[in-house]
PDB file of C-alpha atoms and ligand atoms in Angstrom:
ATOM      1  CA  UNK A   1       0.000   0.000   0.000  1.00  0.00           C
ATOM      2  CA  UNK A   2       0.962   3.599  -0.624  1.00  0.00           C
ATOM      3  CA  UNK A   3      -0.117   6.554   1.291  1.00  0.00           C
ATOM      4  CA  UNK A   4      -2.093   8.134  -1.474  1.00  0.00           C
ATOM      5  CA  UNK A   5      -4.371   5.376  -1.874  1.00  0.00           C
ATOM      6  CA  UNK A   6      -6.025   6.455   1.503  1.00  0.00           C
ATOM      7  CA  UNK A   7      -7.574   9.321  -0.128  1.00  0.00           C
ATOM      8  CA  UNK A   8      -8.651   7.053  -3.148  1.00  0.00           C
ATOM      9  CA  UNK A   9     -10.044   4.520  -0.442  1.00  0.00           C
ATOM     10  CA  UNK A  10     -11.684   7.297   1.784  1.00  0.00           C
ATOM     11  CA  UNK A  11     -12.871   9.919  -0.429  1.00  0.00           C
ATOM     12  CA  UNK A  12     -15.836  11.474   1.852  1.00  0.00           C
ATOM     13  CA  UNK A  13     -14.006  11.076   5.223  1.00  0.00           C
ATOM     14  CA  UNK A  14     -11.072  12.963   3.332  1.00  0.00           C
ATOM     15  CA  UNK A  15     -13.477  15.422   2.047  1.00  0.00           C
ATOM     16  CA  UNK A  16     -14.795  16.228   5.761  1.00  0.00           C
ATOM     17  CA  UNK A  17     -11.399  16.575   7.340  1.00  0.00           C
ATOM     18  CA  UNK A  18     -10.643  19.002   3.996  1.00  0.00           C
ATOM     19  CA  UNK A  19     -13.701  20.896   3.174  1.00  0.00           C
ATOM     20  CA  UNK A  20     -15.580  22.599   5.712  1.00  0.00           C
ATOM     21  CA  UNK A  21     -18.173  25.352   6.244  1.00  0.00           C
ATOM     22  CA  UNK A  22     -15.495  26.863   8.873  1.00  0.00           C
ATOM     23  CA  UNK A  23     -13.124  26.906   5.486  1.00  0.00           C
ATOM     24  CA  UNK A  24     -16.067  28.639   2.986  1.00  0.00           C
ATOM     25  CA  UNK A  25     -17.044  31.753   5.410  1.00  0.00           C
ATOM     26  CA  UNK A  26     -13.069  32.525   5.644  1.00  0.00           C
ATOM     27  CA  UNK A  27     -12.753  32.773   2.287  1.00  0.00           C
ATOM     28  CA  UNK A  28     -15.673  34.865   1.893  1.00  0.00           C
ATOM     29  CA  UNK A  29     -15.118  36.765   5.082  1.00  0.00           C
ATOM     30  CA  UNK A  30     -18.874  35.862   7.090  1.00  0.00           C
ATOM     31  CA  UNK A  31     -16.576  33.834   9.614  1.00  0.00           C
ATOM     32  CA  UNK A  32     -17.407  34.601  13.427  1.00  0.00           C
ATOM     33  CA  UNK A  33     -14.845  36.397  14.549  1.00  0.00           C
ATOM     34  CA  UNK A  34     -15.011  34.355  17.817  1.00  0.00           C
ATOM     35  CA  UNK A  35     -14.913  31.275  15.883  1.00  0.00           C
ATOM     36  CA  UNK A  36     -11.970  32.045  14.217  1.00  0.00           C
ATOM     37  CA  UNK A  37     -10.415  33.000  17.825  1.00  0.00           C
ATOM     38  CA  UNK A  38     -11.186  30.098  19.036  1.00  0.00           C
ATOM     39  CA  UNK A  39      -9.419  28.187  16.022  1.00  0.00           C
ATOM     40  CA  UNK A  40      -6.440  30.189  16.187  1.00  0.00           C
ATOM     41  CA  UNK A  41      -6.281  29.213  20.594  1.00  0.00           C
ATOM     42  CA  UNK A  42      -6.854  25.729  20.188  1.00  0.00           C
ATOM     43  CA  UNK A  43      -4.666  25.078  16.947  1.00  0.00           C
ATOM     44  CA  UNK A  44      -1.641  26.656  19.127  1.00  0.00           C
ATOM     45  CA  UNK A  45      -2.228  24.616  21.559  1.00  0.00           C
ATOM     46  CA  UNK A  46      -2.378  21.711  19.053  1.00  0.00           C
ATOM     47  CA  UNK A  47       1.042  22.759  17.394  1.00  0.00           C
ATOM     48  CA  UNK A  48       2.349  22.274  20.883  1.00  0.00           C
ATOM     49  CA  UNK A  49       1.373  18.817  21.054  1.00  0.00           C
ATOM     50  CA  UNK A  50       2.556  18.188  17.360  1.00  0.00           C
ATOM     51  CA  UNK A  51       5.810  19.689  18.267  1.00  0.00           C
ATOM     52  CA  UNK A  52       6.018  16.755  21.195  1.00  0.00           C
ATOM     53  CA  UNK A  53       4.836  13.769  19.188  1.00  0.00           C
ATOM     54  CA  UNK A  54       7.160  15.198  15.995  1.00  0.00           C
ATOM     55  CA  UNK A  55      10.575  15.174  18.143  1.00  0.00           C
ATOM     56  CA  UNK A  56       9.717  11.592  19.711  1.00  0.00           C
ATOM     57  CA  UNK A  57       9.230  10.484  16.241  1.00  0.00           C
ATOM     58  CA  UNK A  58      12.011  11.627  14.879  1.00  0.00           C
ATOM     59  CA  UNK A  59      13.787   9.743  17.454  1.00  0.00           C
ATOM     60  CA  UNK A  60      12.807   6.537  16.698  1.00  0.00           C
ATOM     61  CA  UNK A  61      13.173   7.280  12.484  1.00  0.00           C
ATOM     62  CA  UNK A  62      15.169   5.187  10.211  1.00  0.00           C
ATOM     63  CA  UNK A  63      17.869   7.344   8.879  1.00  0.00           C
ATOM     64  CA  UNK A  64      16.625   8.351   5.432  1.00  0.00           C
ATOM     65  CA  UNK A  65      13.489  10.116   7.089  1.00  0.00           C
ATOM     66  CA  UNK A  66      15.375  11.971   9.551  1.00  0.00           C
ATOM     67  CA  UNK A  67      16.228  15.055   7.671  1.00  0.00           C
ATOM     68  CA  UNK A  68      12.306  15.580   6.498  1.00  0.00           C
ATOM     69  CA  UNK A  69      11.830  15.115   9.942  1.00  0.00           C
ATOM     70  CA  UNK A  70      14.010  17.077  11.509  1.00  0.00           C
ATOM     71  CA  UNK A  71      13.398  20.142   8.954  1.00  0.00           C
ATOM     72  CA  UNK A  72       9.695  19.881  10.106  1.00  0.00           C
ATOM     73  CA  UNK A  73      10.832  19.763  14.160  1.00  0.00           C
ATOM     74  CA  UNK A  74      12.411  23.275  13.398  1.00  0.00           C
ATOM     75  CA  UNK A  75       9.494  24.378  11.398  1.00  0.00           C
ATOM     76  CA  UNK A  76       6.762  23.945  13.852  1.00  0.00           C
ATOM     77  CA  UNK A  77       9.041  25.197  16.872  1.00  0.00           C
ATOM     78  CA  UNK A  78       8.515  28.384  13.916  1.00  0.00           C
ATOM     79  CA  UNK A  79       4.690  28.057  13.603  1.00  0.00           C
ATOM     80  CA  UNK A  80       4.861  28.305  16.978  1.00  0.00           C
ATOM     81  CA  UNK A  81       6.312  31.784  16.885  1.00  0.00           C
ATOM     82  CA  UNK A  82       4.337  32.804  14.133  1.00  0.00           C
ATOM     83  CA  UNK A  83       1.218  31.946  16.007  1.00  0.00           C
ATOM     84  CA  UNK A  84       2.065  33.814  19.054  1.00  0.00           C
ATOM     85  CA  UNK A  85       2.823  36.853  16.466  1.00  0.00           C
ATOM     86  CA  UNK A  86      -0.291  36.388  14.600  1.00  0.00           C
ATOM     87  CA  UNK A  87      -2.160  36.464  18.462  1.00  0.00           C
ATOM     88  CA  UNK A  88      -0.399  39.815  19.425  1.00  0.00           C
ATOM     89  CA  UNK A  89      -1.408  41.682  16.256  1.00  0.00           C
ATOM     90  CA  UNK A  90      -4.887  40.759  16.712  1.00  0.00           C
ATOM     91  CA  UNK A  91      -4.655  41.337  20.533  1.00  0.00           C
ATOM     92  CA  UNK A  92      -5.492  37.564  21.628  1.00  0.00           C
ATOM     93  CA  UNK A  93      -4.623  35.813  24.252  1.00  0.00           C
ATOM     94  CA  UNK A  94      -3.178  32.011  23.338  1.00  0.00           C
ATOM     95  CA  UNK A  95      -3.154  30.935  27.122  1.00  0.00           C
ATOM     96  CA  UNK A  96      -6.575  28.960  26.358  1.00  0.00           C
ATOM     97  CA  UNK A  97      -7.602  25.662  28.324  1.00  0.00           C
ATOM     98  CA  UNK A  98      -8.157  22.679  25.784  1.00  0.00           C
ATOM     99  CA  UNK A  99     -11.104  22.185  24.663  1.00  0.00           C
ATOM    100  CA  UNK A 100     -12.232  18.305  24.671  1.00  0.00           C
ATOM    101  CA  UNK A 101     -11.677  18.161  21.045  1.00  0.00           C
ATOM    102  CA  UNK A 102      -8.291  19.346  21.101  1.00  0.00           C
ATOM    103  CA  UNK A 103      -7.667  17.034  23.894  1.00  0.00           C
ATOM    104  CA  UNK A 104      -8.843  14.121  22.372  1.00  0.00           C
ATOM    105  CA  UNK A 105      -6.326  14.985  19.216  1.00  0.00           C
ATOM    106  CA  UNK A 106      -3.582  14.985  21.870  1.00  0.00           C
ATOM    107  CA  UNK A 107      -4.389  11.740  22.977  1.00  0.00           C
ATOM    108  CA  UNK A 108      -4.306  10.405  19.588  1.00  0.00           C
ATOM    109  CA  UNK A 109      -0.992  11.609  18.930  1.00  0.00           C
ATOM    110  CA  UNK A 110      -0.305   9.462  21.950  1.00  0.00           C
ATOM    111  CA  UNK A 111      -1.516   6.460  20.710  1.00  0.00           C
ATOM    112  CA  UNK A 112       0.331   6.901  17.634  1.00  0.00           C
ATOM    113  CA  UNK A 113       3.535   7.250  19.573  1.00  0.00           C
ATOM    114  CA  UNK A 114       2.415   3.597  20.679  1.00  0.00           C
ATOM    115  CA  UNK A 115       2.062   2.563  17.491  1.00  0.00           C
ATOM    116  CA  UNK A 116       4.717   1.316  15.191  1.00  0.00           C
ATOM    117  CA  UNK A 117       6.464   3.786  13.379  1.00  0.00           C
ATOM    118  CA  UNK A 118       4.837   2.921   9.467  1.00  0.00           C
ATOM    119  CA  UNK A 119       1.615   3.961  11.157  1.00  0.00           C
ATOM    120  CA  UNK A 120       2.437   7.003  13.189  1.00  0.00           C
ATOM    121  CA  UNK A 121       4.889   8.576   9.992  1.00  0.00           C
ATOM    122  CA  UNK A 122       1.640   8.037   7.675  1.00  0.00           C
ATOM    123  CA  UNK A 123      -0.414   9.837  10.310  1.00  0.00           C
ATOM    124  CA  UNK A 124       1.882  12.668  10.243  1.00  0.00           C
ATOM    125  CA  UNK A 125       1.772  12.871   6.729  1.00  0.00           C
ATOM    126  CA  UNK A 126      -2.527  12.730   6.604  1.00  0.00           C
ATOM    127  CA  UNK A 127      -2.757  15.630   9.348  1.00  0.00           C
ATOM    128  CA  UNK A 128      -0.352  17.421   7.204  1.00  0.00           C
ATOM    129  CA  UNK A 129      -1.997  17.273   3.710  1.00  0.00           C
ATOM    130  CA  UNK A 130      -5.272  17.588   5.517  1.00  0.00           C
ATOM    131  CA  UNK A 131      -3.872  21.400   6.374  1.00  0.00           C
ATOM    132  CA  UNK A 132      -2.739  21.362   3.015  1.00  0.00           C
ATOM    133  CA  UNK A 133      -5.568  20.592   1.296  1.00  0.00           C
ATOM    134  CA  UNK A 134      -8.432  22.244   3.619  1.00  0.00           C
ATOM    135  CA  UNK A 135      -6.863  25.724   3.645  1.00  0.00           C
ATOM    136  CA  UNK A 136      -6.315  25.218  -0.172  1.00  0.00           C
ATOM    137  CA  UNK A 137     -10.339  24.981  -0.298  1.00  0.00           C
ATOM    138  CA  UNK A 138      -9.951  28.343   1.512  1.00  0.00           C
ATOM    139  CA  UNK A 139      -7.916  30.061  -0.912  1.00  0.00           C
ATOM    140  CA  UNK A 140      -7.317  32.891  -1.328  1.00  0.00           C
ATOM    141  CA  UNK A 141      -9.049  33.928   1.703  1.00  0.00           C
ATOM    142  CA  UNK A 142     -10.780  36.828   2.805  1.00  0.00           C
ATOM    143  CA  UNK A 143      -7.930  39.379   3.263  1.00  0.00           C
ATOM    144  CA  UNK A 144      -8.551  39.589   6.970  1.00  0.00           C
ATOM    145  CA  UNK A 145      -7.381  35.853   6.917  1.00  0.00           C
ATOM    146  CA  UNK A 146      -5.249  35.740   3.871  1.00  0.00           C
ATOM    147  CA  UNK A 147      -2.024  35.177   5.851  1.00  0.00           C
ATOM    148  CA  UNK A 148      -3.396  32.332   7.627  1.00  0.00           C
ATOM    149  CA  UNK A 149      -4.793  30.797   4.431  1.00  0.00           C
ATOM    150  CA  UNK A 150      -1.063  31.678   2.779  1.00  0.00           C
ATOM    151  CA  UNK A 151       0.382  29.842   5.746  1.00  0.00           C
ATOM    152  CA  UNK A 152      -0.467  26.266   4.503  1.00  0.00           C
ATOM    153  CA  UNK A 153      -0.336  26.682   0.640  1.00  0.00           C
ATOM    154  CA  UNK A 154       3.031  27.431  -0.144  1.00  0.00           C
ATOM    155  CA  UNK A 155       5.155  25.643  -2.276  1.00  0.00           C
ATOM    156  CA  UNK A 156       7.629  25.099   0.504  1.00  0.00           C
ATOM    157  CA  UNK A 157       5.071  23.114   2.614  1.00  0.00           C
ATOM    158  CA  UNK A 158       3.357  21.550  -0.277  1.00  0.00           C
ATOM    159  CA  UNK A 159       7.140  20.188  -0.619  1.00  0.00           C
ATOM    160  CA  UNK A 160       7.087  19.020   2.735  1.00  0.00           C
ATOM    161  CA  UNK A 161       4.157  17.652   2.731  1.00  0.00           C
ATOM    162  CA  UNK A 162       5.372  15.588  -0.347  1.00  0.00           C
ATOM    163  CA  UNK A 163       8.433  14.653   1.682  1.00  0.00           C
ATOM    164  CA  UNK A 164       6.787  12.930   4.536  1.00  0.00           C
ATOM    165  CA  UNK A 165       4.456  11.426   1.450  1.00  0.00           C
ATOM    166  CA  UNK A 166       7.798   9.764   0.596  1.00  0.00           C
ATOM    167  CA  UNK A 167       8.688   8.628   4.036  1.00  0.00           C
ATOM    168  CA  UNK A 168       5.483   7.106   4.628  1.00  0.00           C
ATOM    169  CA  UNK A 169       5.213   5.262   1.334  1.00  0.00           C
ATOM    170  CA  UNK A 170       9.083   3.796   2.194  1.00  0.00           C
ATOM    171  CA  UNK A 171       7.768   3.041   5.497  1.00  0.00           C
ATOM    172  CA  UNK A 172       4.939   0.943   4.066  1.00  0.00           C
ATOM    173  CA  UNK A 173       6.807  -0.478   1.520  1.00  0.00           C
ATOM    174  CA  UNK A 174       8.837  -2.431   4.143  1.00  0.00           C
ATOM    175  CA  UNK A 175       5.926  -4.298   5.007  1.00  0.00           C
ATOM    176  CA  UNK A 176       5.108  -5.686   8.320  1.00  0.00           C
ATOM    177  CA  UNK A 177       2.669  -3.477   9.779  1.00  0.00           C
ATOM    178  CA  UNK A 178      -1.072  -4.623   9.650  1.00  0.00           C
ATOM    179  CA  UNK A 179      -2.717  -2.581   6.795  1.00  0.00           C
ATOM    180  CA  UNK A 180      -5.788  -2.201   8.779  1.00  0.00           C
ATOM    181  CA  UNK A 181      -4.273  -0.696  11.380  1.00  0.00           C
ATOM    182  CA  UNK A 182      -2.522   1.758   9.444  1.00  0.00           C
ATOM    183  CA  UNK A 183      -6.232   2.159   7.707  1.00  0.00           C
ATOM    184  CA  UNK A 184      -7.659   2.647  11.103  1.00  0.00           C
ATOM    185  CA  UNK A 185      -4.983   5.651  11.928  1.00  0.00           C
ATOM    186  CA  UNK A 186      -5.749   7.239   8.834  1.00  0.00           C
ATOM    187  CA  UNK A 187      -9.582   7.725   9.493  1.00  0.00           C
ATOM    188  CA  UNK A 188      -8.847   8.787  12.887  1.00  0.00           C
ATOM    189  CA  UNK A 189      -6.896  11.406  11.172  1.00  0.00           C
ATOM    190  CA  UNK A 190      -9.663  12.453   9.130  1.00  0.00           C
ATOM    191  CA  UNK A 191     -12.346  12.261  12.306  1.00  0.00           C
ATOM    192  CA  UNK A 192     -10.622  14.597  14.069  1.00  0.00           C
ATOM    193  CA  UNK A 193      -9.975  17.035  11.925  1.00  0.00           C
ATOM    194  CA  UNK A 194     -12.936  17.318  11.111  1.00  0.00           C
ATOM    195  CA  UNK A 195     -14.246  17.875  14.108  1.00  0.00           C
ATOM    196  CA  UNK A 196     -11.602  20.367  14.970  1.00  0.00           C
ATOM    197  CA  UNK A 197     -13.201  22.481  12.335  1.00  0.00           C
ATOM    198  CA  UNK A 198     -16.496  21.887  13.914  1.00  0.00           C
ATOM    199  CA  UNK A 199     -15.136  22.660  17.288  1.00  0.00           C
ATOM    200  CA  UNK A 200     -14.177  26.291  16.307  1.00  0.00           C
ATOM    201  CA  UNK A 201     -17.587  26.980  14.328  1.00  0.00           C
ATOM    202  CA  UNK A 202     -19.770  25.723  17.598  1.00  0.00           C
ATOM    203  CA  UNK A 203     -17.276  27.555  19.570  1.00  0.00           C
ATOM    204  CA  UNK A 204     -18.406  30.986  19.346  1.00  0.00           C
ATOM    205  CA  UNK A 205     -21.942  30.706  19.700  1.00  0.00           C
ATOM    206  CA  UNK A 206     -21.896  28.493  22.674  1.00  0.00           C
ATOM    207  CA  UNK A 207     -19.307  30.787  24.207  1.00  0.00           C
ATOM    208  CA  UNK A 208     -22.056  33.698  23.749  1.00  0.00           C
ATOM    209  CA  UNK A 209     -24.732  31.951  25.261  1.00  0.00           C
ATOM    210  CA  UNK A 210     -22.623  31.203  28.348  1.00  0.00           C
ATOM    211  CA  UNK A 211     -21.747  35.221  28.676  1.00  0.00           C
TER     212      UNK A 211
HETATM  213  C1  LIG B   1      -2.282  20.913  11.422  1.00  0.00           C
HETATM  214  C2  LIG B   1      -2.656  21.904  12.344  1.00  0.00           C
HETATM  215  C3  LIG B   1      -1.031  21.024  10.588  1.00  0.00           C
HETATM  216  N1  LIG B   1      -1.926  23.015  12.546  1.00  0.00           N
HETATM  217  N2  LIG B   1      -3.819  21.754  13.045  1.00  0.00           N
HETATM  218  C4  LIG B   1      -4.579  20.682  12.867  1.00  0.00           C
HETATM  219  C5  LIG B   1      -5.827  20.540  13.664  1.00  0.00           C
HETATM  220  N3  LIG B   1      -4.243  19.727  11.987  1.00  0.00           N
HETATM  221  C6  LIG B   1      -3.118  19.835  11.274  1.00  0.00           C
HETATM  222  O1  LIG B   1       0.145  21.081  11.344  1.00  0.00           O
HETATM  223  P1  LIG B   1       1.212  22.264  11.053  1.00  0.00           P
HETATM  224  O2  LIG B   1       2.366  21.996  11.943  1.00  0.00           O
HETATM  225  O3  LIG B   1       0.518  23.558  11.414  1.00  0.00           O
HETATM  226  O4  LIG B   1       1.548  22.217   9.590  1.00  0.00           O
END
């Protein structure tokens, strides 16, 4: 099995981790403006986790992955900064509690560190070309969003998105790792990202009623 074949074997869980109400009213500029706080909170706090479950993998990589890897340690230690940049312009706070969804990605990634590594490399890659593809859908963006929308649809991480692509398929290549398993991972992938976009858009008017 390759990666890619995934997406040919899961078109409409792919297209709800990719395509999203959330994703239209960016582009067009009706999102909440509390919704798309409350993405920007809980995705930081999700890049935090990613940055965690990254460096452990990277540990355990066979060498040829490494320096994909290890280019995409130092990038979301980056995305990191960027966030907290993005937050400050717009006068945010990031310091947000997790919200169940984001907590229940978090665990995930901890089951995938439990995993063997075929599995947890090709969920890398699927949460990664999930970003690249949903703010794709988004493109170009409303301008109030445009740099988040920019963000995930250059060239550079379209190449790194390839990259892991490349890991992953050597990974699976090698054999030895239930296919259903790594199936399973996949469409946990997709789940939760999915929701994660439904999280922010239920976000804001739940927070209002509580106020
Ligand atoms: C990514 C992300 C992509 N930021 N948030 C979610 C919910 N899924 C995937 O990770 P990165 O490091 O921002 O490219």
């Amino acid at each position: 099995m390759r990666a890619a074949d995934l997406l040919l074997r899961h078109p409409e869980a792919w297209r709800g981790a990719t395509r999203h109400p959330f994703l239209d009213s960016l582009r067009d500029g009706t999102l909440p403006q509390e919704a798309f706080e409350a993405w920007l909170g809980q995705d930081y706090l999700f890049v935090g986790d990613l940055l965690a479950f990254q460096a452990r993998l990277l540990a355990r990589a066979p060498r040829p992955a490494q320096g994909v890897l290890a280019g995409g340690l130092v990038a979301v230690e980056d995305e990191l900064g960027w966030f907290e940049a993005r937050a400050r312009e717009r006068g945010l706070g990031l310091a947000e509690a997790r919200h169940p969804t984001t907590e229940a990605y978090r665990r995930l990634l901890d089951v995938f560190e439990e995993d063997p590594y075929p599995v947890a490399i090709t969920a890398l890659w699927a949460l990664e070309r999930a970003y690249l593809e949903a703010w794709g859908s988004a493109a170009p963006g409303h301008p109030d969003y445009r740099p988040f929308v920019e963000h995930w649809t250059t060239p550079e991480f379209a190449g790194y998105v390839a990259g892991l692509e490349e890991a992953a398929d050597a990974a699976l290549g090698d054999g030895g790792v239930p296919e259903e398993r790594v199936e399973a991972a996949f469409l946990e992938v997709a789940s939760v990202e999915r929701d994660f976009w439904e999280m922010a858009l239920s976000y804001a008017p739940a927070r209002r009623l509580g106020s």
